[in-house]
PDB file of C-alpha atoms in Angstrom:
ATOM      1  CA  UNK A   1     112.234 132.661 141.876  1.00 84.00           C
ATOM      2  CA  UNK A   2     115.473 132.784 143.709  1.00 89.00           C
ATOM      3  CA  UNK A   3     118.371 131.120 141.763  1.00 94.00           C
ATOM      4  CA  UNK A   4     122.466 131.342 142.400  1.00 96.00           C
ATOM      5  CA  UNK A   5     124.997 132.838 139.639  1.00 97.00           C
ATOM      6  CA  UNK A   6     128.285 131.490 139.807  1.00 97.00           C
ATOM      7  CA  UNK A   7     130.678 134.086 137.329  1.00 96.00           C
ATOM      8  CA  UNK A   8     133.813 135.123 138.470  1.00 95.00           C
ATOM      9  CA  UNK A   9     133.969 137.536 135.450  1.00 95.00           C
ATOM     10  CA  UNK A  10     133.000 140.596 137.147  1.00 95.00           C
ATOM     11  CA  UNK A  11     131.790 142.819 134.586  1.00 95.00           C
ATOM     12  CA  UNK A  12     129.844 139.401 133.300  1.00 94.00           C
ATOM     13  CA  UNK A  13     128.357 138.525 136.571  1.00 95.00           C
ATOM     14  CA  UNK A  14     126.776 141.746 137.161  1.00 95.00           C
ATOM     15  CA  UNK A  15     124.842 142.387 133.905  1.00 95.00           C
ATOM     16  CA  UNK A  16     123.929 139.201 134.218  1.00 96.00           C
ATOM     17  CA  UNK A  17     122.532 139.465 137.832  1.00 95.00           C
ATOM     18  CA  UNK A  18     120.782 142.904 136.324  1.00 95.00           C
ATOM     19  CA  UNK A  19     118.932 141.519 133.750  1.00 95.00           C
ATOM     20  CA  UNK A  20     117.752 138.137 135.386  1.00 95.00           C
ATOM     21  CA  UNK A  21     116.358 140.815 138.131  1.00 93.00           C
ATOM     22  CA  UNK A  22     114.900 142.588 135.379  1.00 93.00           C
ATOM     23  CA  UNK A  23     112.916 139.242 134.282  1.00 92.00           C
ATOM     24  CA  UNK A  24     111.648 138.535 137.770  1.00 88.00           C
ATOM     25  CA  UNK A  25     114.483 136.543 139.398  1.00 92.00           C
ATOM     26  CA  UNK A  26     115.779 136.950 142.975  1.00 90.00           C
ATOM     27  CA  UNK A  27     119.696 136.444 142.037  1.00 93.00           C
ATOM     28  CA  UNK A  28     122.198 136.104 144.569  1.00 93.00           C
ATOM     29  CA  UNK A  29     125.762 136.038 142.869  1.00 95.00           C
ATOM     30  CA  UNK A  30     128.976 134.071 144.167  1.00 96.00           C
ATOM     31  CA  UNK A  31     132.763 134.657 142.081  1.00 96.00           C
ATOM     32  CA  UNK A  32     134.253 131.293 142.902  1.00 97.00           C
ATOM     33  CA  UNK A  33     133.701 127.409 143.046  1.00 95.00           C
ATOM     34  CA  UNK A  34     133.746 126.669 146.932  1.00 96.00           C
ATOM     35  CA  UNK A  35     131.337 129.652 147.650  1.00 96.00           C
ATOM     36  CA  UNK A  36     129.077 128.108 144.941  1.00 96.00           C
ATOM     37  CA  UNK A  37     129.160 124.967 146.396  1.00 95.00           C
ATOM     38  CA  UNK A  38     128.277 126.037 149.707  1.00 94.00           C
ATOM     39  CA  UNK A  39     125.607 127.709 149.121  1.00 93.00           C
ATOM     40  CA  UNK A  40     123.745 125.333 146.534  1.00 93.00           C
ATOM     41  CA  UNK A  41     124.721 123.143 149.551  1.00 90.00           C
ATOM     42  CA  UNK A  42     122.841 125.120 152.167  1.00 83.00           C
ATOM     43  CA  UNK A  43     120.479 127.196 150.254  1.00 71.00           C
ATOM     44  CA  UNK A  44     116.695 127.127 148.849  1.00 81.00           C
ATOM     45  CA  UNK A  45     117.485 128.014 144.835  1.00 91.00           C
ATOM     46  CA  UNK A  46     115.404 127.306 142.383  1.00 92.00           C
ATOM     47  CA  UNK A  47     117.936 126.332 139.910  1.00 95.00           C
ATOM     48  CA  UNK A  48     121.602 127.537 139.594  1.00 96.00           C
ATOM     49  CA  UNK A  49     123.602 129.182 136.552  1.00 97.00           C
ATOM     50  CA  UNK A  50     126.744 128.292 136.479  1.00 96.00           C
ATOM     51  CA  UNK A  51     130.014 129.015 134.913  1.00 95.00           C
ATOM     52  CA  UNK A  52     132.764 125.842 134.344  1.00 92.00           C
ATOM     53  CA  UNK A  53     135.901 128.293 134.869  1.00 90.00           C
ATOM     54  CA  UNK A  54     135.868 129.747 138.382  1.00 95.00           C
ATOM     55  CA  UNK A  55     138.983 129.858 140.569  1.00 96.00           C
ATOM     56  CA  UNK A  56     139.030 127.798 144.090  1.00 95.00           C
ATOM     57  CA  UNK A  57     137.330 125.072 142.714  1.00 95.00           C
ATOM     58  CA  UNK A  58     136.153 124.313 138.766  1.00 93.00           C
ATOM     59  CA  UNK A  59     132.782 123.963 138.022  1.00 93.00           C
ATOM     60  CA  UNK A  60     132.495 120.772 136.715  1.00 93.00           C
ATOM     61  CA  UNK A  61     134.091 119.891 140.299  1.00 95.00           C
ATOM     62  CA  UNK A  62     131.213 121.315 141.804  1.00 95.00           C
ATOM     63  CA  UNK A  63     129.104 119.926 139.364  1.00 94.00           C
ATOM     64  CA  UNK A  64     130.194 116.521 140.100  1.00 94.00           C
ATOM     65  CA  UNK A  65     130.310 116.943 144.099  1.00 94.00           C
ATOM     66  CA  UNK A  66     126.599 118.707 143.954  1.00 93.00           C
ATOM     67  CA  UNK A  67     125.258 115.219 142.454  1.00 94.00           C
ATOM     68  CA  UNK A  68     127.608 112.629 144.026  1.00 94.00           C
ATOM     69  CA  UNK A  69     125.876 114.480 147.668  1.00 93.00           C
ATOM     70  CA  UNK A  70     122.360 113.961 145.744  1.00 93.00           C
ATOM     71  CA  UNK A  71     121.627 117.740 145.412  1.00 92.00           C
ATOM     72  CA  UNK A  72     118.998 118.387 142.728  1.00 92.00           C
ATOM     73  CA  UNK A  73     119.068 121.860 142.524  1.00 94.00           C
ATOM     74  CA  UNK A  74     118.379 122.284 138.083  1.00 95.00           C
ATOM     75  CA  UNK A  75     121.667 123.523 136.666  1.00 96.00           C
ATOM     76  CA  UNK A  76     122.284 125.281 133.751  1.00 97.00           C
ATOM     77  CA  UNK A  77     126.280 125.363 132.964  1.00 95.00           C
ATOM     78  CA  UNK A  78     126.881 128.798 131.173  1.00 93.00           C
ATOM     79  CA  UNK A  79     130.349 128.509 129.339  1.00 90.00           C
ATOM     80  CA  UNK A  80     132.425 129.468 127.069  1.00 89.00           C
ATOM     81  CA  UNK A  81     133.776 125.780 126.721  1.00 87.00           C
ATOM     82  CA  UNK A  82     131.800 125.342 123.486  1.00 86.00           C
ATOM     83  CA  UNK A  83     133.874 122.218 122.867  1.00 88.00           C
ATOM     84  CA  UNK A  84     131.480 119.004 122.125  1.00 90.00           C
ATOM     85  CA  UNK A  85     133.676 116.620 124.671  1.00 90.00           C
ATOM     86  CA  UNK A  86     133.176 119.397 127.577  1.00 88.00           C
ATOM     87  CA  UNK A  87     129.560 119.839 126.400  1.00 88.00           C
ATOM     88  CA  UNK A  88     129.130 115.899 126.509  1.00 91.00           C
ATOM     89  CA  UNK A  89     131.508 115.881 130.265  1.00 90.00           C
ATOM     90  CA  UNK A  90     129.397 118.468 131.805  1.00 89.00           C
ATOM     91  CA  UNK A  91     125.882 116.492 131.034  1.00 92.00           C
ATOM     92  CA  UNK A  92     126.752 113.520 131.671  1.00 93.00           C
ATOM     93  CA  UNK A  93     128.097 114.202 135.231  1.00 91.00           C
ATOM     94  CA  UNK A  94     124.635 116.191 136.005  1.00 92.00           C
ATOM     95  CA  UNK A  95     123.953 119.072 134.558  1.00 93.00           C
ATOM     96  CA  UNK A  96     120.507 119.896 133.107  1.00 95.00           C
ATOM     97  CA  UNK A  97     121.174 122.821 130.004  1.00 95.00           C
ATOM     98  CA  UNK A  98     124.513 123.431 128.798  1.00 94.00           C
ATOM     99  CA  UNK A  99     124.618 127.071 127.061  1.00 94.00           C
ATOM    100  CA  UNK A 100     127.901 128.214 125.440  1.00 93.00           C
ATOM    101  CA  UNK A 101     128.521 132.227 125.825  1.00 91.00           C
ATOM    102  CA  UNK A 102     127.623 134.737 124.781  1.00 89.00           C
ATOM    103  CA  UNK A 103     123.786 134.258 125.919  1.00 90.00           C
ATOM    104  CA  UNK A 104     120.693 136.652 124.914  1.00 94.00           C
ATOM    105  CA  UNK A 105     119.038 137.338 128.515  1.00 94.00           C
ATOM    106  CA  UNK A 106     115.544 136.249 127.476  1.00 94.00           C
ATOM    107  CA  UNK A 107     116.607 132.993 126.230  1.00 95.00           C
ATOM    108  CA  UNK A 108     118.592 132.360 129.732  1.00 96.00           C
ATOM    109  CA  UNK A 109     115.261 133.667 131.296  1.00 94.00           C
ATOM    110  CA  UNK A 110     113.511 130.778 129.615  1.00 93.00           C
ATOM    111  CA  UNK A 111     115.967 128.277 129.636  1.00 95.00           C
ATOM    112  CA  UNK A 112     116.091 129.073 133.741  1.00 95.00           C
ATOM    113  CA  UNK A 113     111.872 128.772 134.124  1.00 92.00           C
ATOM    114  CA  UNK A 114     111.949 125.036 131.738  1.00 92.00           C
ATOM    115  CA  UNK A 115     114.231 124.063 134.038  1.00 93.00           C
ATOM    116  CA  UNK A 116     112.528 124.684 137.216  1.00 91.00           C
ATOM    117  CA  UNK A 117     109.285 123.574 135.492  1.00 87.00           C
ATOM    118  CA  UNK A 118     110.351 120.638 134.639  1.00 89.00           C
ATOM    119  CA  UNK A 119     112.135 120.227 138.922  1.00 87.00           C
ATOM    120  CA  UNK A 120     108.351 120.282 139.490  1.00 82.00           C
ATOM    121  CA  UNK A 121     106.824 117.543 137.034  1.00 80.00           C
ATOM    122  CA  UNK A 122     104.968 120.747 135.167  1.00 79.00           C
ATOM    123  CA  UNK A 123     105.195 120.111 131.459  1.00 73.00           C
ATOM    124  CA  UNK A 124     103.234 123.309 130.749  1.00 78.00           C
ATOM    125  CA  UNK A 125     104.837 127.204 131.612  1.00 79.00           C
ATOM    126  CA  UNK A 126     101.342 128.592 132.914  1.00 88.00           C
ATOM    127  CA  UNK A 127     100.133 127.544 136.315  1.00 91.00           C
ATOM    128  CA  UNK A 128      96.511 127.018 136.786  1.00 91.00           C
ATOM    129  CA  UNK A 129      93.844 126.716 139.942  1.00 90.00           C
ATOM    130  CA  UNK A 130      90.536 127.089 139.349  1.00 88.00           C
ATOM    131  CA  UNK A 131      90.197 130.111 137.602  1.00 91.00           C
ATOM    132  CA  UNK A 132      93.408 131.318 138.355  1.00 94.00           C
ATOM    133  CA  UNK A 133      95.954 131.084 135.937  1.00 95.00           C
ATOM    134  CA  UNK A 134      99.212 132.482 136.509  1.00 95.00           C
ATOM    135  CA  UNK A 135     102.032 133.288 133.562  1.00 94.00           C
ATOM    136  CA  UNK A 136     105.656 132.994 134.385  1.00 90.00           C
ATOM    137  CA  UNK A 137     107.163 134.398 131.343  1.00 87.00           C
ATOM    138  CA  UNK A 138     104.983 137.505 130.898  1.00 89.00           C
ATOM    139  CA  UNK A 139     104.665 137.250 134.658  1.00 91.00           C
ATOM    140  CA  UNK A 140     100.854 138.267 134.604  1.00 95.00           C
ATOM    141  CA  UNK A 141      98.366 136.586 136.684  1.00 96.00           C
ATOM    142  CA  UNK A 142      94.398 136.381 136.046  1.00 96.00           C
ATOM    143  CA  UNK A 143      91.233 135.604 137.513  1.00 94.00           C
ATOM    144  CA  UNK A 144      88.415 134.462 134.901  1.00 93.00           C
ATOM    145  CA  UNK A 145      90.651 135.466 132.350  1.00 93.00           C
ATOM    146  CA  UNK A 146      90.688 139.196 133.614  1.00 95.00           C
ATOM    147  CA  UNK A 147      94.548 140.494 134.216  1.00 95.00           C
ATOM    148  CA  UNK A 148      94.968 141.306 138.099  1.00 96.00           C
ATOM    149  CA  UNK A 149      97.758 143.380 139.284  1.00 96.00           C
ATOM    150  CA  UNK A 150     100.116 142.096 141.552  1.00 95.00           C
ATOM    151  CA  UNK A 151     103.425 143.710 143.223  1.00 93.00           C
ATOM    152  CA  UNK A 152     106.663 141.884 142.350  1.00 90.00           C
ATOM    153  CA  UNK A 153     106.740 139.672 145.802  1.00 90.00           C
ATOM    154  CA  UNK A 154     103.065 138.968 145.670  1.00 94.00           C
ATOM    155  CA  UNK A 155     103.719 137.670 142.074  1.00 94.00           C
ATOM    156  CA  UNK A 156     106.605 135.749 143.679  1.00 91.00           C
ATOM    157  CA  UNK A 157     104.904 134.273 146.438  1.00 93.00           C
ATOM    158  CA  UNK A 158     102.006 133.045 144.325  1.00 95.00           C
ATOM    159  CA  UNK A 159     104.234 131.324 142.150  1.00 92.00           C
ATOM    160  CA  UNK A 160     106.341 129.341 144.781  1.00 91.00           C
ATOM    161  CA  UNK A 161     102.946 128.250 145.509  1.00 94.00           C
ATOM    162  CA  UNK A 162     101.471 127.195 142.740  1.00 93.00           C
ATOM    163  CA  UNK A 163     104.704 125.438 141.613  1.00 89.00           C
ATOM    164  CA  UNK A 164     104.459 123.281 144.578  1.00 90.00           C
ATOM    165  CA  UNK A 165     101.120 122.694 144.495  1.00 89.00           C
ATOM    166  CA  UNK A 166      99.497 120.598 147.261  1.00 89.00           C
ATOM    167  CA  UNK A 167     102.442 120.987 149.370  1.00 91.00           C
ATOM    168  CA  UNK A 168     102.490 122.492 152.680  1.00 94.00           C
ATOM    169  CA  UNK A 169     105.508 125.576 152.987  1.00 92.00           C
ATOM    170  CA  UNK A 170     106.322 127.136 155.761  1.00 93.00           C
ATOM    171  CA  UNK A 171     107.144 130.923 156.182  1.00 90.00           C
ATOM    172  CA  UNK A 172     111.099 130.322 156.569  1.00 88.00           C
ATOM    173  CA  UNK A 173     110.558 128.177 153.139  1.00 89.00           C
ATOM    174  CA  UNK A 174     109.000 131.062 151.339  1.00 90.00           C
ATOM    175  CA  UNK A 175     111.699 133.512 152.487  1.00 87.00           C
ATOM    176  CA  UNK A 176     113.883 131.491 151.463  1.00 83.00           C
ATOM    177  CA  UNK A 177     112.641 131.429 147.689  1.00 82.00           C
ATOM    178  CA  UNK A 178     111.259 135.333 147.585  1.00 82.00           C
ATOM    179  CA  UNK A 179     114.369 137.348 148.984  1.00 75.00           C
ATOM    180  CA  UNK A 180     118.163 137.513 147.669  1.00 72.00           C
ATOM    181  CA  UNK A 181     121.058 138.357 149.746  1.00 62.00           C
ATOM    182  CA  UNK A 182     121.165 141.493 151.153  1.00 55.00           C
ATOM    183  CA  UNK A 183     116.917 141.950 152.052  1.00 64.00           C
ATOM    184  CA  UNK A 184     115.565 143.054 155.098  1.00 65.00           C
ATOM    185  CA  UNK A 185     112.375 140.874 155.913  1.00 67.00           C
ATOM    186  CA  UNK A 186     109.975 142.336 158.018  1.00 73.00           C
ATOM    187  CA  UNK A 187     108.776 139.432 160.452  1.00 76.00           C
ATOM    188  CA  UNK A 188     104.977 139.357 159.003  1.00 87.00           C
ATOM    189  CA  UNK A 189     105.806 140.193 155.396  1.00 89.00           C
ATOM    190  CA  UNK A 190     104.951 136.868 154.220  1.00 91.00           C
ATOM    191  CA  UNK A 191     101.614 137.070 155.750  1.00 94.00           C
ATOM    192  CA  UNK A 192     100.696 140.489 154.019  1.00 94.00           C
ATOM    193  CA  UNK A 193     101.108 139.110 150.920  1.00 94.00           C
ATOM    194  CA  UNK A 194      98.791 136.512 151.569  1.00 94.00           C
ATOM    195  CA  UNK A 195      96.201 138.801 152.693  1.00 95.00           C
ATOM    196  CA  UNK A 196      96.887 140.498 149.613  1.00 95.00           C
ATOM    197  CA  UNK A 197      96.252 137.534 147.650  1.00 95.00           C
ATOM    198  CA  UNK A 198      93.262 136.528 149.309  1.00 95.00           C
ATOM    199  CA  UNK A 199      91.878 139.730 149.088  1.00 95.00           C
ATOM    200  CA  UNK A 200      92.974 140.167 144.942  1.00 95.00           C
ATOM    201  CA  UNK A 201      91.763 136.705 143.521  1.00 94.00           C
ATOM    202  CA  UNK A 202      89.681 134.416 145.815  1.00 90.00           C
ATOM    203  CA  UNK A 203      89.923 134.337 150.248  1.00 91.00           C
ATOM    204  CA  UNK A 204      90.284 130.205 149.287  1.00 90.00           C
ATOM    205  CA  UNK A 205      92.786 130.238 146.601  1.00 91.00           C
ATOM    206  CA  UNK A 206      95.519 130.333 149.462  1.00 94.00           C
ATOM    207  CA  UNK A 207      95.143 127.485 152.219  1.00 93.00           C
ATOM    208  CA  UNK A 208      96.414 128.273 156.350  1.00 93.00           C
ATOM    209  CA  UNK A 209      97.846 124.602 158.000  1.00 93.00           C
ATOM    210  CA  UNK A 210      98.000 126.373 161.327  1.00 91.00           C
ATOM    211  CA  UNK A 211     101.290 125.883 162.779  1.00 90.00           C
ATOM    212  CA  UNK A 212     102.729 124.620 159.779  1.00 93.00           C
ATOM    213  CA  UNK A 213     102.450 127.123 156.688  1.00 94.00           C
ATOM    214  CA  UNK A 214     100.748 127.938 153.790  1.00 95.00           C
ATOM    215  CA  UNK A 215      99.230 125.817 150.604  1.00 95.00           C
ATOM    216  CA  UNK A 216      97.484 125.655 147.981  1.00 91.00           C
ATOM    217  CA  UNK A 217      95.571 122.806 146.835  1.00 80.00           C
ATOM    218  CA  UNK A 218      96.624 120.618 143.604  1.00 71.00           C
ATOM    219  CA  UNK A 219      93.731 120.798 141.030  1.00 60.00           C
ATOM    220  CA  UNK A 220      92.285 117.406 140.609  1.00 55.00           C
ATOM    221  CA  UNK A 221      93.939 115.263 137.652  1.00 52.00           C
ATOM    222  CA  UNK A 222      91.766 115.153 134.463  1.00 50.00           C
ATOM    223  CA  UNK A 223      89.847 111.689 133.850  1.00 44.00           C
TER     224      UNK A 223
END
């Protein structure tokens, strides 16, 4: 899950960037309030964290100019502006958690996969299909309740899937939601870890729209 830190605190940003990519989270990290608006402009994120006192540009600024442009991207302001007017300002222009500092890294962890849960219409944390059921938040996947062991992007790639269940995604899409700044992507990676998939929990569980991309199918709704 690939989501954009906006802290221009630099000792801040980068235990925070640590530990979200110690909970599974592809984290790419901007310092100021233009960069962050450019890239939740431009970019596939999953959701954004984001702090209300950069320099350039003030985050409720971007805040406001990310909705008034109808950009959806889940935000979760994370401020020391504990104040209930800012609190009140910040949520009514947009965003979707408001967490005052200092934050324990599990809770943001959590806080980060309701909000991109909820982005999707899921109302539950654990993705099923057919006898797959796949955990964000102990990030273990199993097949007829057996645990299967999968590498971090094959983890990754499953779960952009499931989460957008019954929607074709192309490889560029994927990419785009598996790798951070800085990654070298080998032109076929995406298509080992399918194989790997396939091969791990079921050759069907993973669907091929030939010049399109990749899917898997939305389990039927419950009469």
């Amino acid at each position: 899950m690939r989501i954009l830190l906006a802290e221009d605190d630099p000792m801040l940003g980068d235990g925070l960037r640590a530990g979200l990519r110690q909970l599974g989270f592809q984290v790419d990290w901007v310092r100021d309030g233009g960069a962050a608006e450019r890239e939740l402009a431009s970019g596939d994120y999953a959701a954004a964290v984001l702090d209300l006192g950069l320099p350039v540009k003030d985050g409720i600024d971007v805040l406001q100019s990310l909705r008034t442009r109808k950009i959806s991207t889940p935000v979760l302001v994370l401020t020391a502006r504990d104040a209930v007017p800012d609190r009140i300002r910040g949520l009514d222009l947009g965003a979707d958690d408001y967490v005052i500092k200092p934050v324990d890294l599990h809770e943001l962890g959590a806080r980060l996969r309701s909000l991109v849960r909820r982005s999707h219409g899921q109302l539950q944390d654990a993705l099923r299909c057919g006898a797959v059921l796949l955990d964000p938040s102990a990030r273990q996947v199993t097949l007829d309740g057996e645990a299967v062991p999968l590498s971090t992007r094959e983890f990754d790639l499953l779960y952009a899937l499931m989460l957008n269940a019954g929607r074709v995604m192309s490889r560029e899409q994927l990419e785009q939601k598996l790798y951070s700044w800085g990654y070298e992507v080998d032109s076929n990676a995406i298509e080992v870890h399918i194989h790997h998939l396939r091969r791990k929990l079921h050759p069907d569980l993973i669907q091929t729209v030939r010049g399109v991309g990749y899917t898997v199918m939305r389990p039927p709704e419950k009469t």
